[in-house]
Structures are given as structure tokens and as C-alpha cells.
mmCIF file of C-alpha atoms and ligand atoms in Angstrom:
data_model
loop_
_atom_site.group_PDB
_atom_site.id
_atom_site.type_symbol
_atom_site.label_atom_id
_atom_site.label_comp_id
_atom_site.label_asym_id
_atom_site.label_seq_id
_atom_site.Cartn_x
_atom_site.Cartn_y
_atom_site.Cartn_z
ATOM 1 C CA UNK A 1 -14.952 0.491 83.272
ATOM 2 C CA UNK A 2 -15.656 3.936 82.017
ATOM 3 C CA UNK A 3 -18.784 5.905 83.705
ATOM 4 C CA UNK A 4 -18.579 9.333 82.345
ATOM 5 C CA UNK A 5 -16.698 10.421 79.451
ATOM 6 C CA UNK A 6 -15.566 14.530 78.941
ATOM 7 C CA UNK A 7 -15.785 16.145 75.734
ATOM 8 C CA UNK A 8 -14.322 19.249 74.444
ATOM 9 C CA UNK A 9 -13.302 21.008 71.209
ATOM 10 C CA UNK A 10 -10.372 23.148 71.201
ATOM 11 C CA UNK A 11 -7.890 25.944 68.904
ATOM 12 C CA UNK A 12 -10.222 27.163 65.771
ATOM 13 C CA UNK A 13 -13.588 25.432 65.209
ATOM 14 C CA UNK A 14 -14.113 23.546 61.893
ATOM 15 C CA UNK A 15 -17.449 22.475 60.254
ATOM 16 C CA UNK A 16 -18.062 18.833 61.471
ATOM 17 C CA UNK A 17 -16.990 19.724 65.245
ATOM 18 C CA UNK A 18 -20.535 19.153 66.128
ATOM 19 C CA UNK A 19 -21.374 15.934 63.833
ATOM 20 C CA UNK A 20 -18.133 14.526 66.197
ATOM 21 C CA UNK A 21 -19.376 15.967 69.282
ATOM 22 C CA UNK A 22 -23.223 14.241 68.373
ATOM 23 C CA UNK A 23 -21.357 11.097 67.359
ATOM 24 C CA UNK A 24 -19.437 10.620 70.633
ATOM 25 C CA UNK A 25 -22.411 11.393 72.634
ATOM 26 C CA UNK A 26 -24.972 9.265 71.366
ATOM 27 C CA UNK A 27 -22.101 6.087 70.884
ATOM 28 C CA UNK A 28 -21.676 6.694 74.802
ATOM 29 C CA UNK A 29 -25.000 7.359 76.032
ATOM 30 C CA UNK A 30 -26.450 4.160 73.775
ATOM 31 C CA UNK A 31 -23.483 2.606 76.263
ATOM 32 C CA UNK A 32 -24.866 3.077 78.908
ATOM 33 C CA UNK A 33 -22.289 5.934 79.668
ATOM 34 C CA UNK A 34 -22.728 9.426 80.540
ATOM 35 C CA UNK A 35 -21.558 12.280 78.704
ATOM 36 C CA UNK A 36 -20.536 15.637 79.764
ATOM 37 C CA UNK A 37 -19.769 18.690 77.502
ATOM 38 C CA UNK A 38 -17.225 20.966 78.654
ATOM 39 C CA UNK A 39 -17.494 24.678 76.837
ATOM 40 C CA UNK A 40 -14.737 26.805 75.081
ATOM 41 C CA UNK A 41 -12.018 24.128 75.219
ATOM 42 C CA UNK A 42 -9.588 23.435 77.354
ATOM 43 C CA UNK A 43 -10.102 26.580 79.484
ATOM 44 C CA UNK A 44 -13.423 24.957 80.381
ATOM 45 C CA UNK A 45 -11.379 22.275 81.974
ATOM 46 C CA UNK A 46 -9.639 25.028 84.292
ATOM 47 C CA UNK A 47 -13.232 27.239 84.794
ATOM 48 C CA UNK A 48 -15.384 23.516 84.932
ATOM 49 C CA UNK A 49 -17.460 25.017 82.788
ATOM 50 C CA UNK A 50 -19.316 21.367 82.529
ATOM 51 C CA UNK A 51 -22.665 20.105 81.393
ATOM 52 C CA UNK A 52 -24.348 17.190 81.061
ATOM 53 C CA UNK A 53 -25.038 16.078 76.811
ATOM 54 C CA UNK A 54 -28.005 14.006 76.578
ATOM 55 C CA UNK A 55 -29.514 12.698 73.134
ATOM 56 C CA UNK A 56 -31.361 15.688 72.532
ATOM 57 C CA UNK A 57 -28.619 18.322 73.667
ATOM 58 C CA UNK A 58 -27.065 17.262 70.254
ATOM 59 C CA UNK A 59 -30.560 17.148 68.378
ATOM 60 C CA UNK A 60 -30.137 19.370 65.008
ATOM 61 C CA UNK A 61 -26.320 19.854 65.550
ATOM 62 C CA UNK A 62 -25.012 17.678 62.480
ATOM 63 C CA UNK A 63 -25.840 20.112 59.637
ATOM 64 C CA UNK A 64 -24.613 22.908 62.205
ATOM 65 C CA UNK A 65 -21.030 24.910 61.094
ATOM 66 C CA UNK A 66 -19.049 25.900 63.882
ATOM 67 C CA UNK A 67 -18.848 23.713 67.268
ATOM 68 C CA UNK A 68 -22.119 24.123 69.593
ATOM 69 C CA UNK A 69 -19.380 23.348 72.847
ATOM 70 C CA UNK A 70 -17.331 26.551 72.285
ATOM 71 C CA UNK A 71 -13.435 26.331 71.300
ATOM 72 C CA UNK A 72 -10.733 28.161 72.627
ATOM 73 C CA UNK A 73 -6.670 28.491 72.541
ATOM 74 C CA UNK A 74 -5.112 28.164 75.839
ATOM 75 C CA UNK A 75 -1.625 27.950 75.772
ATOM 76 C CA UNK A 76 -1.074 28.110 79.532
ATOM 77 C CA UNK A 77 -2.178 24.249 79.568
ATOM 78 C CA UNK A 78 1.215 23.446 78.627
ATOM 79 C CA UNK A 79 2.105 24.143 81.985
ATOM 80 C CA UNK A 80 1.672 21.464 83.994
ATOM 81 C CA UNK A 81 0.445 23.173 87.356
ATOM 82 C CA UNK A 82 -2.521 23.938 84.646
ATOM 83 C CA UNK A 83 -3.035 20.153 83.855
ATOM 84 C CA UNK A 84 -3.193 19.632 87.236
ATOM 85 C CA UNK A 85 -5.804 21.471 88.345
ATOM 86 C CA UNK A 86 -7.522 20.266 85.131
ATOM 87 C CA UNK A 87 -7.135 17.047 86.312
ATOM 88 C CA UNK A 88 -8.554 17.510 89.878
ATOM 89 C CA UNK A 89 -11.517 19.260 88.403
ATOM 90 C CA UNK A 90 -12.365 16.427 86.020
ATOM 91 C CA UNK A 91 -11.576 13.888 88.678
ATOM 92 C CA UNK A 92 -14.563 15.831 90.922
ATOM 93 C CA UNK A 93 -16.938 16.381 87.861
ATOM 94 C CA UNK A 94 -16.409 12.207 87.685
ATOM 95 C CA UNK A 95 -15.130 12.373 84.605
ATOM 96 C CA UNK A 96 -13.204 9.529 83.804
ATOM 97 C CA UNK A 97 -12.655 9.856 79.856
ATOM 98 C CA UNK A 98 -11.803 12.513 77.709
ATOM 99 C CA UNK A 99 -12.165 13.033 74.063
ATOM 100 C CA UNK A 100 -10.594 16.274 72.398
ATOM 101 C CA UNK A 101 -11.394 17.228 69.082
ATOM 102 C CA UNK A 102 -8.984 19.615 67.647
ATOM 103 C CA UNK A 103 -5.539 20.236 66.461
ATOM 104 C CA UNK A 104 -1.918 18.894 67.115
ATOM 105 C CA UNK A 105 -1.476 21.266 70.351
ATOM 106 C CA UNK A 106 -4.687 19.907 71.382
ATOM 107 C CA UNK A 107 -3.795 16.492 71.304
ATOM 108 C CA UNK A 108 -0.052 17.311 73.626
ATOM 109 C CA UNK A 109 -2.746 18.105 76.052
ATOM 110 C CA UNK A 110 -4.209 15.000 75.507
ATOM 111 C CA UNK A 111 -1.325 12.855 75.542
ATOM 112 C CA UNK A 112 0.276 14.977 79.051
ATOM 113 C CA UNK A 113 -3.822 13.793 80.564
ATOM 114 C CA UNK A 114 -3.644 10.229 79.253
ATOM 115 C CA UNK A 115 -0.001 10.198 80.981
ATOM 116 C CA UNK A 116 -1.198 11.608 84.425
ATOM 117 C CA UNK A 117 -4.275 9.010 84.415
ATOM 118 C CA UNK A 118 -7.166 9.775 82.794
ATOM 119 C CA UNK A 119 -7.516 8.435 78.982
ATOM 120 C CA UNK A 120 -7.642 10.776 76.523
ATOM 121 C CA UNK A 121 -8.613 10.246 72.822
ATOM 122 C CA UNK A 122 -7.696 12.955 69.899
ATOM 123 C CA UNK A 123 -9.715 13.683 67.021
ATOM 124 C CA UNK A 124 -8.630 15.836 64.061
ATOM 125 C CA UNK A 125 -10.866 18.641 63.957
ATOM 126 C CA UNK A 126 -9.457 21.657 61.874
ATOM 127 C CA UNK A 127 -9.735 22.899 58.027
ATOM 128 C CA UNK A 128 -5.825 23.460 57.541
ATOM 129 C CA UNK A 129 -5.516 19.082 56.842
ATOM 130 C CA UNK A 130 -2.425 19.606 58.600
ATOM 131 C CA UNK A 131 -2.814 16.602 61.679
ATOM 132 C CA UNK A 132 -0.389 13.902 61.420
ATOM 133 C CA UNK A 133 -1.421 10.373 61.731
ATOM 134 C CA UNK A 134 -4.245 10.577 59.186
ATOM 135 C CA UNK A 135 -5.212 11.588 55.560
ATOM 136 C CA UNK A 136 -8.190 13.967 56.214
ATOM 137 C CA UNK A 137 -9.229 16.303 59.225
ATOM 138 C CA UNK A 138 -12.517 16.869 60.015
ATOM 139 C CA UNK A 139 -13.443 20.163 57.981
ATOM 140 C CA UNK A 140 -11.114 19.976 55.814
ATOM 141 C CA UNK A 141 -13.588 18.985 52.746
ATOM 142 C CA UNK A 142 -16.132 21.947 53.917
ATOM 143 C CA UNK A 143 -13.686 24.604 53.687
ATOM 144 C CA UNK A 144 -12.606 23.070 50.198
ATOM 145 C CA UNK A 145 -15.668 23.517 49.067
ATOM 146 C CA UNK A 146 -16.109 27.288 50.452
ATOM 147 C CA UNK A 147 -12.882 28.393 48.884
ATOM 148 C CA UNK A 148 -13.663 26.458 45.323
ATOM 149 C CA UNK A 149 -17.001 27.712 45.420
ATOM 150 C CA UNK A 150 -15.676 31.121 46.040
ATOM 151 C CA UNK A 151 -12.961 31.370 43.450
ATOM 152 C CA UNK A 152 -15.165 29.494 40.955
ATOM 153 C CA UNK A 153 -16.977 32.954 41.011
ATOM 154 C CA UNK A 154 -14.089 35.161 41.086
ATOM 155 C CA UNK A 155 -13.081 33.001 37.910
ATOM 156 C CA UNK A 156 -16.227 34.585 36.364
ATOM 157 C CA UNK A 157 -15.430 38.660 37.295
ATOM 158 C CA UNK A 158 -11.653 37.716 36.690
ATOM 159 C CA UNK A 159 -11.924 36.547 32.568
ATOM 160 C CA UNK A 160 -14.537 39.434 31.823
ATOM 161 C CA UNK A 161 -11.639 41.767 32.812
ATOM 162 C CA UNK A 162 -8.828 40.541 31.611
ATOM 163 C CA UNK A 163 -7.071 40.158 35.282
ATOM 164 C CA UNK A 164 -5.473 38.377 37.379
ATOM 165 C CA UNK A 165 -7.080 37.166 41.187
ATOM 166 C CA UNK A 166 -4.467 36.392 43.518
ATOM 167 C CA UNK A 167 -6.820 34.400 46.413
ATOM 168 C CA UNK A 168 -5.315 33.901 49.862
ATOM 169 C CA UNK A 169 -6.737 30.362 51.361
ATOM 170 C CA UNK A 170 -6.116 29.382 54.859
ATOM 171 C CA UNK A 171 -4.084 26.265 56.028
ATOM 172 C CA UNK A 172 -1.832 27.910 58.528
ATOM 173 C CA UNK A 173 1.729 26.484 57.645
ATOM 174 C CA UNK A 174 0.339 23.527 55.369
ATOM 175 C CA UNK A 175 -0.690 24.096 51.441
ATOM 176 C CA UNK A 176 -3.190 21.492 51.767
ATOM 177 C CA UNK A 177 -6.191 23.629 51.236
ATOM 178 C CA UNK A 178 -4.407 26.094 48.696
ATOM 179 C CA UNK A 179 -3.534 22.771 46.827
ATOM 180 C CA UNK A 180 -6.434 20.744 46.271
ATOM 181 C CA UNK A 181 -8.389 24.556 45.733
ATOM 182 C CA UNK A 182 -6.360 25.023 42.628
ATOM 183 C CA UNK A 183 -6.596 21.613 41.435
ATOM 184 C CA UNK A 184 -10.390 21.654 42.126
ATOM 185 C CA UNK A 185 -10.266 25.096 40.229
ATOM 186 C CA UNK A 186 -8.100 24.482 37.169
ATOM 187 C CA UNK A 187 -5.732 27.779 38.635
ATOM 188 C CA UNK A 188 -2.585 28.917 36.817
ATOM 189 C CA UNK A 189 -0.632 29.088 39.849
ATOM 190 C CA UNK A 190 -0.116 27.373 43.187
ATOM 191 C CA UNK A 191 2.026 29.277 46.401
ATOM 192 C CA UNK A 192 2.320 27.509 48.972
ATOM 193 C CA UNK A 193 4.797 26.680 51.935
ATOM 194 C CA UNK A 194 5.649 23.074 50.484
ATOM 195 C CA UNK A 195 6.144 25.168 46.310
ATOM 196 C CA UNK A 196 8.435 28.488 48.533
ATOM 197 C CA UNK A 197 7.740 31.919 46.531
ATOM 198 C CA UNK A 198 9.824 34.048 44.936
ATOM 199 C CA UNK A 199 8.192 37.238 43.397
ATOM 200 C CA UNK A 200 10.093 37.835 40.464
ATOM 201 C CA UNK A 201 10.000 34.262 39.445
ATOM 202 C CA UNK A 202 5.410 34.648 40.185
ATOM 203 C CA UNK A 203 5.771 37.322 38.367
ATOM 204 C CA UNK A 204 7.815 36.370 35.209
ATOM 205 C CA UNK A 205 5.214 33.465 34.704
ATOM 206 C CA UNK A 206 2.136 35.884 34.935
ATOM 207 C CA UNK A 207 4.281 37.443 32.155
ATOM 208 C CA UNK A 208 4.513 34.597 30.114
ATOM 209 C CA UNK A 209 1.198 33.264 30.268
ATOM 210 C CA UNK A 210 -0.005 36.888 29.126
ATOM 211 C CA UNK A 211 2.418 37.124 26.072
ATOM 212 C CA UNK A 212 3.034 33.338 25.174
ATOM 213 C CA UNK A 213 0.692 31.357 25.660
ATOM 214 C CA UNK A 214 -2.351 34.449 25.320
ATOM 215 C CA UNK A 215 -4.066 33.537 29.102
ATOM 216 C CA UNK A 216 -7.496 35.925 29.444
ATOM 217 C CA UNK A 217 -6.488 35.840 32.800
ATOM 218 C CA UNK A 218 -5.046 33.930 35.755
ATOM 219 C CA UNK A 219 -5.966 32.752 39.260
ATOM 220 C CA UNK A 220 -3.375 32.019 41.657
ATOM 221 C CA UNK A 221 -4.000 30.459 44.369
ATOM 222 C CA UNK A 222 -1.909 31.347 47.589
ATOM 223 C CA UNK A 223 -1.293 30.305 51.092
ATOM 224 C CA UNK A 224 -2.040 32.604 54.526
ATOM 225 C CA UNK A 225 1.095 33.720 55.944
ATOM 226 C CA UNK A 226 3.576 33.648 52.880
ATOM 227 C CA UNK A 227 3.231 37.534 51.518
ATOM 228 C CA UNK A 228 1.355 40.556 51.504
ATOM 229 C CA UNK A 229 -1.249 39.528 48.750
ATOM 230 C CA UNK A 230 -2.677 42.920 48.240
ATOM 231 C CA UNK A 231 1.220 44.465 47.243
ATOM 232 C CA UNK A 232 1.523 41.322 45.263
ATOM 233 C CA UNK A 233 -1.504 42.344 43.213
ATOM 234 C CA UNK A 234 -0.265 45.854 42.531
ATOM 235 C CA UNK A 235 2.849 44.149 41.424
ATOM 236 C CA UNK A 236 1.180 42.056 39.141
ATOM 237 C CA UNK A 237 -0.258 45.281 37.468
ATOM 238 C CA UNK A 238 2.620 46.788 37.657
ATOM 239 C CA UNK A 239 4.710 44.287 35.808
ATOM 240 C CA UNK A 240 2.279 42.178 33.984
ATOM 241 C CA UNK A 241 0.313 42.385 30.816
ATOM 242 C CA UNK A 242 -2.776 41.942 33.970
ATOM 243 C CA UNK A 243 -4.625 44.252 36.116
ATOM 244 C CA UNK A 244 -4.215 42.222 39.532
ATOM 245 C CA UNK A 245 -6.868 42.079 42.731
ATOM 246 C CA UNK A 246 -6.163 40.099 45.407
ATOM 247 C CA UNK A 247 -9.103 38.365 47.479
ATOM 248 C CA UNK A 248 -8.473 37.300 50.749
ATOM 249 C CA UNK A 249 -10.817 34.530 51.709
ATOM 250 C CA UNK A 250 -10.343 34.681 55.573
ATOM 251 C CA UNK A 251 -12.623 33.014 58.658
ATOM 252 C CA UNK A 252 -15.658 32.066 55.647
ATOM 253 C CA UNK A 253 -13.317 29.289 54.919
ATOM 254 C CA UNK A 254 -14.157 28.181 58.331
ATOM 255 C CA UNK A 255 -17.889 28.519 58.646
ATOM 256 C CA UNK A 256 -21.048 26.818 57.314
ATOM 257 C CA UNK A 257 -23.184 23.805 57.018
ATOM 258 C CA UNK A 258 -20.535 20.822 56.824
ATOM 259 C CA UNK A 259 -20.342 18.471 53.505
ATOM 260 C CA UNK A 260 -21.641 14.851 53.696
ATOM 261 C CA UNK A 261 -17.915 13.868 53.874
ATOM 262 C CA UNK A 262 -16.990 15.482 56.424
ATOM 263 C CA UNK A 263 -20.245 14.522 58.724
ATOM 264 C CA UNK A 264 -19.675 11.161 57.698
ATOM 265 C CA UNK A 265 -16.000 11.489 58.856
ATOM 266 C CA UNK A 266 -16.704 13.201 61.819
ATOM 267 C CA UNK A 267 -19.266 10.351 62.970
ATOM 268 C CA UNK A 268 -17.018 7.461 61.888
ATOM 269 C CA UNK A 269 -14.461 9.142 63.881
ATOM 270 C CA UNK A 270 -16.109 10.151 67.313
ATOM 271 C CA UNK A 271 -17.564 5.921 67.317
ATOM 272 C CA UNK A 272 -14.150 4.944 67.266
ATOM 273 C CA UNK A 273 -12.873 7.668 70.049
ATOM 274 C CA UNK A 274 -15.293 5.472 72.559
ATOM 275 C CA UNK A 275 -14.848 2.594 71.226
ATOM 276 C CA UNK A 276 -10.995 3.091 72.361
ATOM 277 C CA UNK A 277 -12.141 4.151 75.556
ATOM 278 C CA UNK A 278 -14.448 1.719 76.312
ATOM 279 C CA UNK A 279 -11.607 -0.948 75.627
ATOM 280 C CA UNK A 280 -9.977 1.330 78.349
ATOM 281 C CA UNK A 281 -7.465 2.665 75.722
ATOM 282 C CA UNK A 282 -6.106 6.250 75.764
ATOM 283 C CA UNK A 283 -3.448 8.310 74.525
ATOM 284 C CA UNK A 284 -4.424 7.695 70.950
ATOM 285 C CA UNK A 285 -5.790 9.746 68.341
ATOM 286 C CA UNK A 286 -8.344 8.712 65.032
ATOM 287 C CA UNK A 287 -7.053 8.617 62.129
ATOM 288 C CA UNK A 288 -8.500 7.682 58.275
ATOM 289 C CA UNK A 289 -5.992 6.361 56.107
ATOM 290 C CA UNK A 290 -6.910 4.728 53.111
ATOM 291 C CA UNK A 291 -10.197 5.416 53.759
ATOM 292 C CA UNK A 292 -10.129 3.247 56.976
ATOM 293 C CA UNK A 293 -10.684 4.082 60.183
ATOM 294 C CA UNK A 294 -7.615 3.764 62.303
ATOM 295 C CA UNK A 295 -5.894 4.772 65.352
ATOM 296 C CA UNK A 296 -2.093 4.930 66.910
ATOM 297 C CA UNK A 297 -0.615 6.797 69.774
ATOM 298 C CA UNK A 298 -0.365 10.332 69.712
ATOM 299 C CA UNK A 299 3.381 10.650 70.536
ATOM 300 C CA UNK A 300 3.852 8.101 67.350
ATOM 301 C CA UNK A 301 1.556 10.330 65.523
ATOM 302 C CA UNK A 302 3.139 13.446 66.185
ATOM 303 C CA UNK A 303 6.142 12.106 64.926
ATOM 304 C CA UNK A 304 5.090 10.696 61.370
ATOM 305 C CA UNK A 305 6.441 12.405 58.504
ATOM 306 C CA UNK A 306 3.476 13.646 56.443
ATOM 307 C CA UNK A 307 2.053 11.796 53.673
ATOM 308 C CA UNK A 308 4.652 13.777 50.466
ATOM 309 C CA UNK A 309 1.945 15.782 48.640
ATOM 310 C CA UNK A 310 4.354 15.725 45.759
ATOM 311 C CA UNK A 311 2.648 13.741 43.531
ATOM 312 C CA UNK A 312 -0.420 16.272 43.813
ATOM 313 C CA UNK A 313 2.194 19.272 42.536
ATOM 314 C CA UNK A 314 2.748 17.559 39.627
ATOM 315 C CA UNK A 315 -0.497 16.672 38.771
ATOM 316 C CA UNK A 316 -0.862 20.479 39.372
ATOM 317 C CA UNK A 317 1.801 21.064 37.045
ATOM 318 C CA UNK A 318 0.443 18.622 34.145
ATOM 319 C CA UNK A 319 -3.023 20.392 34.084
ATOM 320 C CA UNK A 320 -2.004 23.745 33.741
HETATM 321 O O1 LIG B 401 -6.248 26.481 62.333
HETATM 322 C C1 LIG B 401 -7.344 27.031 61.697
HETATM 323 C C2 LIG B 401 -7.064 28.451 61.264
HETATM 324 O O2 LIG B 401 -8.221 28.937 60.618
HETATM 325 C C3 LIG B 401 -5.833 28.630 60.374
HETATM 326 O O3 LIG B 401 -6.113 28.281 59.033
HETATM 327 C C4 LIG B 401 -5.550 30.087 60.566
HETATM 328 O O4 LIG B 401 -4.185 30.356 60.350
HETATM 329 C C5 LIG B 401 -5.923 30.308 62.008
HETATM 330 O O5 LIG B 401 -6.796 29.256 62.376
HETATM 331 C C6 LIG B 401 -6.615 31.619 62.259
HETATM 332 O O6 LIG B 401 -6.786 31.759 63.617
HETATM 333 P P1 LIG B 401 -7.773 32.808 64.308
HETATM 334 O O7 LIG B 401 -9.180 32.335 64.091
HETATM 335 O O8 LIG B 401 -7.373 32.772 65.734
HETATM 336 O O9 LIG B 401 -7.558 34.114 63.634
#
């Protein structure tokens, strides 16, 4: 029987962190099981930075952006004299539960806790969709709708001028929010790590949709990390009937008041990390797939191939 369950969020914070973090605590405490919050992630663990959650510590959090526990990266908790000390420092604070809302990394830490003996349960939390094991990570829908928002009014400066915006989106290696951004935005062009780039070949169909087919302009929609977006828009005006900008959306992506979806998510999500625990289950991370709520081990989870996103490209390709 579980007494006292941990929570922490961990590696960059994503709207709906705190709707998860409310959901977890009020499932437990209406449990009859205590809940303690431990700050900035997994480095809390190492500095017990620890403190009790009671109903009203998570009062007013769900329409809250960010995460109201702190997040942090520590990669030094892959070592495991680091999960050990963890360990005897949770083992003290009584904790015998852990949920950890975050990214894949975060949930190896989860799985190397589970494994030395106190369950651990991962939830998705992150805007780049990139989590195996389930269709949707918490945030995911929020910072969709900050970056269509966003280049829905670049779309408006863009036509008046004749140009073309090259927008950076976020995602880290995964063209998930790039993606559904210029599906949701009717773009001319998607560049993402799953599509590759080549710059000649971006640049020859900027060309054509100039002189054939008589575009006003173009938005492309491009992925962090793949090129330097602000010589790729002096290339564009270089070589293209366009005058290019490039608009790097950056850390707005990842702030601000999260969408019903994703505080609906977020709550399904943090009932079922205590329901697992409560059945004294660990070493599992939430999941929705098919719009169901589901779980499976981490180690299985980690190993999944990825849902192909092909059939999204080419309804990409059929609405341009
Ligand atoms: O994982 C979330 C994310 O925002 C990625 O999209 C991005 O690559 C990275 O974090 C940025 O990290 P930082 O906030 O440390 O600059």
C-alpha cells in the first residue's frame, strides 16, 4: 500500500504540466494518500527540495502555462551513484511513489527508480509530440495553437508584400509541430527532419510557385535545428521572384494558458499515473492512443517505432 506519492516535472516545461501535477494530487489526496511536490526536477530529488501539495497548493494552477513545481535538465542522474542518493533521500522524505512528468530522458530515470524499488510512473509532458508509446504529449496542442496563431498573422504582413516567411517551429528532432502547423495553416512548404532539406531543391520550388503557378507569397514552415533560417531567407531573395524574412518562433511556443485538450489530457493522464500506483504498478508510462487512455512499460515504450506520420505528408502534399 502506497502512503506518499513524489511528484516532479522535468527537461523543458510544457503548458498542461500543472493541470497533471493538480490531477495527480487531488486523485491521491481524495485517496487518502499524501502528496509531496519536489521543485526543479530531478535535481530536487538530489537537493530534497520537497513539499507537501495539498488541495489548495494546486488551487488556480489548471489554466496556468508553465509548471508551478519548477523543471530542470540533469543529466548527471544517469549516473547511478546519483540515483542512489536520490533514492535514499526519497526513502527518508517517505516517499514511496513517484510520478515524473516529462520527456523520454525523464522517463530512463524513471524506469532505473522503478528497477531499484520504488515505482515510478511517466507522463508525457513536452510540446515537441515526440514521446513514444502514445499519440499526443501533454502541450503539444497549446504550442500548436501558439505557432498557428502566430503564422496566421505573419500570413497577413507576408501577402501585402509580396514575400515569403520562412517560420522556424520547435519540436527538437521530430516535425510533429512544424507538420500539423502547416497543415493547420494551409503553408506552401513543410522542412522537417522526417521531409530532409536540400536548399536548391527549397529554393527551385519558391521559384516555381512565383513564376508558374503566380503564388502572392509563401509560408514555409521549418523545423529548429535543420538550417540557418535567417541565410535561408536572404537566399530566397536572392534567388526567388520573393523578398524572404525569416521568423523564428522560439520559447513562446512553450508558454501560455493551456488549450482545453491539453488540460483535459493532462487530467485524464495524471488519474491514471495513481491509479497504476495504487494497484502497486510502476515502471510504466501513460499513454493516449486512439483516444484511450492506456499504459505499457517504459522500456517497451522506448522501443516502439513511432506512429509513420506519412500519411499526414501527403495530405500536406494534396492541399497545397
Ligand atoms: O523539448 C522542448 C524544447 O522546447 C525543444 O522544442 C527545444 O529544442 C528545446 O526544448 C529548447 O531547450 P531550452 O529551453 O533548454 O533552450
Amino acid at each position: 500500500m502506497i502512503r506518499k506519492i513524489g511528484i516532479l516535472t522535468s527537461g523543458g516545461d510544457a503548458p498542461g504540466m500543472n493541470a497533471a501535477i493538480r490531477s495527480v494530487t487531488r486523485v491521491a489526496l481524495n485517496n487518502g494518500i499524501e502528496v509531496v511536490g519536489v521543485r526543479d526536477g530531478y535535481s530536487g530529488l538530489l537537493e530534497k527540495k520537497f513539499e507537501p501539495l495539498t488541495r489548495t497548493s494546486v488551487s488556480d494552477s489548471l489554466s496556468r502555462g508553465g509548471t508551478l513545481l519548477g523543471s530542470a535538465r540533469l543529466p548527471e542522474f544517469k549516473e547511478e551513484s546519483v540515483q542512489n542518493e536520490c533514492m535514499d533521500h526519497m526513502r527518508e522524505a517517505g516517499i514511496d511513489a513517484l510520478v515524473v512528468i516529462g520527456g523520454d530522458g525523464s522517463y530512463r530515470g524513471a524506469m532505473a527508480m522503478t528497477k531499484k524499488g520504488i515505482n515510478c510512473i511517466g507522463l508525457p509532458g513536452t510540446i515537441d509530440n515526440d514521446i513514444p508509446g502514445t499519440d499526443f504529449t501533454i502541450g503539444f496542442d497549446t504550442a500548436l495553437q501558439t505557432c498557428v496563431e502566430c503564422v496566421d498573422k505573419l500570413r497577413d504582413t507576408s501577402s501585402s508584400h509580396h514575400r515569403c516567411s520562412i517560420v522556424e517551429v520547435m519540436g527538437n528532432h521530430c516535425g510533429d509541430l512544424a507538420l500539423y502547423t502547416a497543415i493547420s495553416c494551409g503553408a506552401e512548404m513543410v522542412i522537417t527532419p522526417e521531409t530532409g532539406y536540400d536548399e536548391v531543391e527549397v529554393l527551385e520550388r519558391l521559384r516555381y510557385l512565383g513564376e508558374a503557378v503566380h503564388k502572392n507569397h509563401a509560408i514555409v514552415i521549418i523545423s529548429e535545428k535543420i538550417t540557418d533560417v535567417d541565410m535561408l531567407a536572404k537566399k530566397v531573395s536572392q534567388n526567388t521572384g520573393f523578398s524572404g524574412r525569416a521568423t523564428v518562433l522560439g520559447h513562446i511556443q512553450r508558454g501560455g494558458s493551456p488549450t482545453p485538450t491539453d488540460r483535459m489530457l493532462a487530467s485524464r493522464m495524471g488519474e491514471k499515473a495513481v491509479d497504476l500506483l495504487i494497484e502497486g504498478i510502476g515502471g510504466q508510462c501513460v499513454g493516449i492512443i486512439d483516444n484511450q487512455i492506456t499504459s505499457m512499460p517504459i522500456d517497451e515504450a522506448l522501443n516502439r517505432p513511432r506512429t509513420s506520420r506519412k500519411p499526414l505528408y501527403r495530405l500536406f502534399d494534396r492541399l497545397v
